[in-house]
Coordinates of C-alpha atoms and ligand atoms in Angstrom, one line a residue:
M9 CA -19.2 9.6 -32.6
S10 CA -17.5 7.3 -34.6
R11 CA -13.7 5.3 -34.0
F12 CA -13.3 4.7 -37.7
K13 CA -12.6 6.7 -40.0
F14 CA -15.0 6.2 -43.5
S15 CA -14.6 6.0 -47.0
V16 CA -16.8 5.5 -50.3
G17 CA -16.1 5.7 -54.3
P18 CA -17.7 8.3 -56.8
W19 CA -18.8 4.9 -58.2
N20 CA -21.2 4.6 -55.2
I21 CA -23.6 7.4 -56.6
H22 CA -24.7 5.7 -59.9
D23 CA -27.5 6.3 -62.4
G24 CA -29.0 3.5 -61.5
A25 CA -28.5 1.5 -65.1
D26 CA -28.0 -1.9 -65.2
S27 CA -27.4 -5.0 -67.7
Y28 CA -31.1 -4.3 -68.4
G29 CA -32.4 -1.3 -68.3
P30 CA -31.4 2.4 -68.6
A31 CA -30.6 5.4 -66.2
T32 CA -33.4 5.8 -63.7
R33 CA -31.4 8.9 -61.8
N34 CA -29.2 12.2 -63.9
E35 CA -25.6 11.6 -63.3
V36 CA -23.6 13.7 -60.6
D37 CA -21.1 16.6 -61.3
F38 CA -17.9 14.2 -59.2
E39 CA -17.3 18.0 -57.6
A40 CA -21.0 17.6 -56.1
K41 CA -20.0 13.8 -55.3
V42 CA -17.3 15.3 -53.1
K43 CA -19.0 17.2 -51.4
K44 CA -21.8 15.8 -49.9
F45 CA -19.2 13.0 -48.9
A46 CA -17.6 15.3 -47.2
E47 CA -20.8 16.7 -45.7
I48 CA -23.1 13.2 -44.8
G49 CA -19.2 12.3 -42.5
F50 CA -16.9 10.6 -45.2
S51 CA -13.2 11.5 -44.5
A52 CA -12.0 10.1 -47.6
V53 CA -12.0 9.0 -52.0
Q54 CA -11.8 5.8 -53.4
F55 CA -10.7 5.8 -56.1
H56 CA -10.3 4.2 -60.0
D57 CA -7.7 5.1 -62.3
D58 CA -10.2 6.8 -64.5
D59 CA -12.5 8.6 -61.5
A60 CA -9.1 10.7 -60.7
V61 CA -8.4 10.8 -64.7
P62 CA -11.2 10.1 -67.5
N63 CA -10.0 9.2 -70.7
M64 CA -6.5 8.4 -69.3
N65 CA -5.5 6.1 -72.5
E66 CA -5.3 8.9 -74.8
L67 CA -3.0 11.1 -72.4
S68 CA 1.4 11.1 -71.6
E69 CA 2.4 10.2 -68.6
E70 CA 2.6 13.7 -67.7
E71 CA -0.5 14.7 -68.3
I72 CA -2.2 12.1 -66.3
K73 CA -0.4 13.6 -63.4
I74 CA -1.3 16.8 -64.0
E75 CA -5.0 15.9 -64.2
A76 CA -4.3 13.9 -61.2
R77 CA -3.5 16.5 -59.6
K78 CA -6.6 18.7 -60.2
V79 CA -8.4 15.8 -58.7
K80 CA -6.2 16.3 -55.6
A81 CA -6.6 20.2 -54.5
I82 CA -10.5 18.9 -55.1
L83 CA -10.2 17.0 -52.2
D84 CA -7.8 19.4 -50.6
K85 CA -11.1 21.8 -50.4
Y86 CA -13.0 19.6 -49.2
N87 CA -11.0 18.5 -46.5
L88 CA -10.9 15.0 -47.3
S89 CA -8.4 12.4 -48.0
A90 CA -7.7 9.5 -51.2
E91 CA -7.5 6.1 -49.8
F92 CA -6.7 4.5 -53.2
V93 CA -6.4 4.1 -56.8
A94 CA -7.7 0.4 -58.4
P95 CA -7.2 0.2 -62.3
R96 CA -10.2 -0.1 -64.1
L97 CA -9.1 -3.1 -66.3
W98 CA -13.1 -4.4 -66.8
M99 CA -14.0 -2.1 -68.6
D100 CA -11.2 -1.4 -71.1
P101 CA -11.4 -3.0 -74.8
H102 CA -7.9 -4.0 -74.6
T103 CA -9.2 -6.7 -71.1
I104 CA -11.5 -8.0 -72.8
D105 CA -9.6 -11.4 -71.8
G106 CA -8.4 -10.3 -68.1
G107 CA -5.7 -7.6 -67.9
F108 CA -3.3 -9.5 -66.1
M109 CA -4.1 -13.0 -67.1
S110 CA -4.6 -12.4 -70.5
T111 CA -3.6 -14.9 -73.3
C112 CA -3.0 -12.2 -75.2
K113 CA 0.8 -10.7 -74.8
E114 CA -0.3 -7.1 -75.9
D115 CA -3.4 -6.9 -73.8
R116 CA -0.9 -8.1 -70.8
E117 CA 1.0 -4.8 -71.3
F118 CA -1.7 -2.4 -72.0
A119 CA -2.8 -4.0 -68.2
M120 CA 0.8 -3.3 -66.5
W121 CA 0.8 -0.1 -68.4
R122 CA -2.7 1.0 -66.5
T123 CA -1.0 -0.2 -63.2
Y124 CA 2.1 1.6 -63.1
R125 CA 0.0 5.1 -64.4
S126 CA -2.6 4.5 -60.9
I127 CA 0.5 4.7 -59.0
D128 CA 1.0 7.1 -61.0
I129 CA -2.1 8.8 -59.3
A130 CA -1.7 7.4 -56.1
N131 CA 1.2 9.3 -55.5
E132 CA -0.1 12.6 -57.0
L133 CA -3.4 12.2 -54.9
G134 CA -0.8 11.3 -51.5
C135 CA -2.7 7.4 -50.8
D136 CA -0.1 4.3 -51.2
K137 CA -2.5 1.3 -51.4
I138 CA -3.3 -0.4 -55.1
V139 CA -6.5 -2.4 -55.0
L140 CA -7.1 -5.0 -57.5
W141 CA -10.2 -5.9 -57.9
L142 CA -9.4 -9.0 -60.5
A143 CA -12.8 -8.2 -62.1
R144 CA -12.5 -10.3 -65.2
E145 CA -8.8 -12.4 -64.2
G146 CA -9.9 -16.0 -64.5
T147 CA -11.9 -18.0 -67.2
L148 CA -15.3 -17.8 -69.5
C149 CA -14.4 -21.2 -70.6
A150 CA -12.9 -23.6 -67.7
E151 CA -10.2 -24.8 -70.7
S152 CA -9.2 -21.4 -71.9
K153 CA -6.7 -20.8 -69.2
S154 CA -4.3 -22.6 -67.0
P155 CA -5.0 -21.7 -63.5
V156 CA -1.4 -22.4 -62.6
W157 CA -0.3 -20.1 -65.1
A158 CA -2.9 -17.6 -64.5
T159 CA -2.2 -17.7 -61.1
K160 CA 1.3 -17.3 -61.6
Q161 CA 1.1 -14.5 -64.0
L162 CA -0.5 -12.4 -61.0
I163 CA 2.3 -12.3 -59.2
D164 CA 4.3 -11.8 -61.3
A165 CA 1.8 -8.4 -62.7
I166 CA 2.2 -7.8 -59.0
N167 CA 6.6 -8.2 -58.4
K168 CA 6.5 -5.7 -61.1
M169 CA 4.2 -3.2 -59.5
L170 CA 6.4 -3.1 -56.4
E171 CA 9.5 -3.0 -58.3
Y172 CA 7.7 0.0 -59.8
D173 CA 7.5 2.2 -56.1
E174 CA 9.3 0.6 -53.4
K175 CA 6.7 2.2 -50.9
I176 CA 3.2 1.0 -52.6
K177 CA 1.5 -1.5 -50.8
I178 CA -1.0 -3.5 -53.1
L179 CA -4.3 -5.0 -51.6
I180 CA -6.4 -7.9 -54.0
E181 CA -10.1 -7.0 -53.1
P182 CA -11.0 -11.0 -54.0
K183 CA -14.7 -12.0 -55.2
P184 CA -15.4 -15.8 -56.3
N185 CA -17.2 -15.2 -59.9
E186 CA -18.9 -12.3 -61.4
P187 CA -18.3 -10.8 -64.0
I188 CA -15.8 -14.2 -64.3
D189 CA -17.6 -17.1 -64.4
R190 CA -14.3 -19.4 -62.5
S191 CA -12.1 -16.4 -60.6
I192 CA -8.4 -16.5 -59.7
C193 CA -8.2 -15.1 -56.4
G194 CA -11.6 -15.8 -54.5
T195 CA -11.3 -15.0 -51.0
I196 CA -8.9 -13.6 -48.1
G197 CA -6.8 -16.9 -48.0
H198 CA -6.2 -17.1 -51.6
V199 CA -5.3 -13.6 -51.6
M200 CA -2.4 -14.8 -48.4
G201 CA -1.4 -16.7 -50.1
V202 CA -0.3 -15.1 -52.9
S203 CA 0.6 -12.8 -50.7
A204 CA 3.5 -14.8 -49.3
A205 CA 4.8 -15.4 -53.0
T206 CA 5.5 -12.4 -53.7
I207 CA 8.8 -10.3 -53.6
D208 CA 7.5 -8.5 -50.6
P209 CA 5.1 -10.1 -48.7
P210 CA 4.3 -7.1 -45.9
R211 CA 3.4 -4.8 -48.9
V212 CA 0.5 -7.2 -50.4
G213 CA -2.6 -7.7 -48.4
G214 CA -6.7 -7.5 -48.4
L215 CA -9.5 -5.7 -49.1
L216 CA -12.7 -7.3 -47.8
E217 CA -16.0 -7.1 -49.3
S218 CA -19.0 -8.4 -47.6
A219 CA -20.9 -9.5 -50.6
H220 CA -17.6 -10.9 -52.4
A221 CA -17.1 -13.3 -49.2
I222 CA -20.7 -14.1 -48.8
L223 CA -20.9 -15.3 -53.0
A224 CA -18.1 -17.2 -51.8
G225 CA -20.5 -19.0 -49.3
L226 CA -18.3 -17.4 -46.7
D227 CA -18.9 -15.1 -43.3
P228 CA -17.8 -11.8 -44.4
S229 CA -16.7 -11.3 -40.5
H230 CA -14.9 -14.5 -40.4
E231 CA -12.8 -13.5 -43.9
I232 CA -12.3 -10.3 -42.2
G233 CA -10.9 -12.2 -39.4
F234 CA -8.4 -14.3 -40.7
G235 CA -6.4 -10.9 -42.8
L236 CA -6.3 -9.6 -39.6
A237 CA -4.4 -12.5 -37.9
M238 CA -2.5 -13.0 -40.7
G239 CA -2.0 -8.3 -40.0
K240 CA -2.8 -8.1 -43.1
L241 CA -6.3 -7.1 -43.8
W242 CA -5.7 -2.8 -45.4
G243 CA -9.4 -2.6 -46.4
V244 CA -13.0 -3.0 -45.9
H245 CA -16.1 -2.5 -48.4
L246 CA -18.7 -3.2 -45.9
N247 CA -22.2 -4.3 -47.3
D248 CA -24.3 -6.7 -47.9
Q249 CA -25.5 -9.2 -50.3
N250 CA -28.6 -11.4 -50.7
G251 CA -27.9 -15.1 -50.9
I252 CA -25.6 -16.1 -53.5
K253 CA -26.8 -14.4 -57.4
F254 CA -25.5 -11.5 -58.9
D255 CA -23.3 -8.8 -56.9
Q256 CA -26.0 -6.2 -55.2
D257 CA -23.6 -4.3 -52.6
K258 CA -27.0 -3.4 -50.3
T259 CA -26.5 -1.1 -47.9
F260 CA -24.7 -2.7 -44.7
G261 CA -26.5 -5.1 -42.6
V262 CA -30.6 -4.7 -44.1
E263 CA -30.2 -8.2 -44.7
N264 CA -27.5 -10.0 -42.2
L265 CA -28.1 -7.7 -39.8
R266 CA -26.5 -10.3 -37.1
Q267 CA -23.2 -11.1 -40.0
A268 CA -23.2 -7.5 -39.6
F269 CA -22.6 -6.8 -36.3
N270 CA -20.4 -9.6 -36.0
Q271 CA -17.9 -7.6 -38.7
I272 CA -17.9 -4.2 -36.8
K273 CA -17.3 -6.5 -33.3
V274 CA -14.3 -8.5 -35.0
L275 CA -13.3 -5.0 -36.7
M276 CA -13.3 -3.6 -33.0
E277 CA -12.0 -5.8 -31.6
N278 CA -8.7 -5.5 -33.2
N279 CA -8.2 -2.0 -33.2
Y280 CA -8.6 -1.8 -37.4
G281 CA -7.9 1.1 -38.0
S282 CA -5.2 2.2 -35.4
N283 CA -2.6 1.8 -38.6
G284 CA -5.0 4.6 -40.5
E285 CA -7.2 1.9 -42.1
Y286 CA -10.6 3.7 -43.1
I287 CA -14.3 1.0 -43.0
G288 CA -15.5 2.1 -47.2
L289 CA -18.8 1.4 -47.5
D290 CA -19.2 0.2 -51.3
V291 CA -23.0 0.4 -51.7
K292 CA -25.5 0.9 -54.1
A293 CA -28.5 2.4 -54.7
M294 CA -31.5 0.7 -55.5
R295 CA -32.6 1.3 -58.4
T296 CA -35.8 2.7 -57.9
T297 CA -34.3 5.3 -55.9
K298 CA -35.5 8.9 -56.6
N299 CA -32.7 11.6 -57.8
E300 CA -33.5 13.7 -53.9
D301 CA -32.7 10.1 -52.7
R302 CA -30.1 9.4 -54.0
Y303 CA -27.6 9.1 -51.1
K304 CA -29.8 7.8 -49.0
H305 CA -28.2 4.3 -48.9
L306 CA -25.0 5.9 -48.0
E307 CA -26.5 7.7 -45.2
N308 CA -28.3 4.9 -43.9
S309 CA -24.7 2.3 -44.1
L310 CA -23.0 4.6 -42.0
K311 CA -25.9 5.2 -39.5
I312 CA -26.1 1.3 -39.0
T313 CA -22.2 0.4 -38.8
K314 CA -22.4 3.4 -35.8
A315 CA -25.6 1.5 -33.9
L316 CA -23.6 -1.9 -34.5
E317 CA -20.6 0.0 -33.0
E318 CA -22.3 1.0 -30.4
K319 CA -23.8 -2.6 -29.9
A320 CA -21.0 -4.0 -29.9
S321 CA -19.4 -1.3 -27.4
R322 CA -21.8 -2.7 -24.9
F323 CA -21.4 -6.6 -25.6
D324 CA -21.1 -8.2 -22.3
Y325 CA -18.1 -10.1 -22.8
D326 CA -18.3 -11.8 -18.5
F327 CA -21.8 -13.4 -19.8
Q328 CA -19.9 -14.4 -22.8
R329 CA -17.4 -16.0 -20.7
K330 CA -19.3 -17.8 -18.0
C331 CA -21.8 -19.2 -21.2
V332 CA -18.7 -20.4 -23.4
E333 CA -17.4 -22.3 -19.8
N334 CA -21.0 -23.7 -18.9
R335 CA -21.2 -24.5 -22.9
D336 CA -24.5 -22.2 -22.2
F337 CA -24.2 -21.5 -26.5
E338 CA -27.9 -21.5 -26.4
G339 CA -28.2 -18.9 -23.7
L340 CA -25.0 -17.0 -25.8
E341 CA -26.9 -17.0 -28.5
M342 CA -30.5 -15.7 -27.7
Y343 CA -28.3 -13.0 -25.7
V344 CA -27.1 -11.5 -28.7
M345 CA -30.4 -11.3 -30.2
N346 CA -31.8 -9.5 -27.4
L347 CA -29.1 -7.3 -27.6
L348 CA -29.6 -6.8 -31.8
M349 CA -33.3 -5.9 -30.8
G350 CA -33.7 -3.8 -28.0
I351 CA -34.6 -6.0 -25.8
E352 CA -32.3 -5.2 -22.0
Ligands
MN3 MN1 -19.7 -5.8 -54.4

């Protein structure tokens, strides 16, 4: 039994297509995914706006709410909650050069329209969190945009969201690059700066993804710790990443087991989840994975998370204190290695 509640997105069951080749698995129907998520131990689903309401650009505001209610009925059927809604601005022809930071006024207005509709969808799904993954917000050509102007555009856009709905919370999911060359809000530290500059900082926080922190050259457990220290870590996307390359979204813990242990440990030490926060497992199956194994990366991430939770619950804080007092960090490090290797 885990102390945590877990969440997952429909995109975590994917057909395997990438930039260099076609699909390797069949598509899975939304309800079939949701049913399986509930079976394997998830209690909430994360949504892009158009995961909940496909083709939403062609629908009226009222039609969008009606479609969202149908999704809520599916969640209710399997006793799942919705964790958040994220406007998917990076896939749309209107936001080729970004949304909130686009140099085109019409594109910025479109980005706000989608974000307001995401808030409407969140209300229909019974959740109070909007996640901003700022995928194309930054520059491909460094001189094309002022980073000062772009940062202020982001703050203005968040202020409009806060004014649109007095209860909604905004979570920025920072990432330093990809698909953009240079992003504007790359780490949890940036998120805290943006939060402080808005009209309602208590409603603006962060969601930390392990792979994104590694891409920024940082340790995810310290990014998590920084957000927790500020009282503004309201979501996590635990996964893993082999070095600084394309965003891999590997099964949690498979590359950096000690880092994964420390992410779970810092979350446990600070009672993450006590305000209803979920552990999101934002993991992707390998392209070679067969249809029948398409949920294995999720099941494995859950197993590894729970195993690390068990290891962290046995962490010997008395021994740790003695090692620190004696400045025996070699001894402490070997203790952690033995704990992780199962050598008692
Ligand atoms: Mn990722």
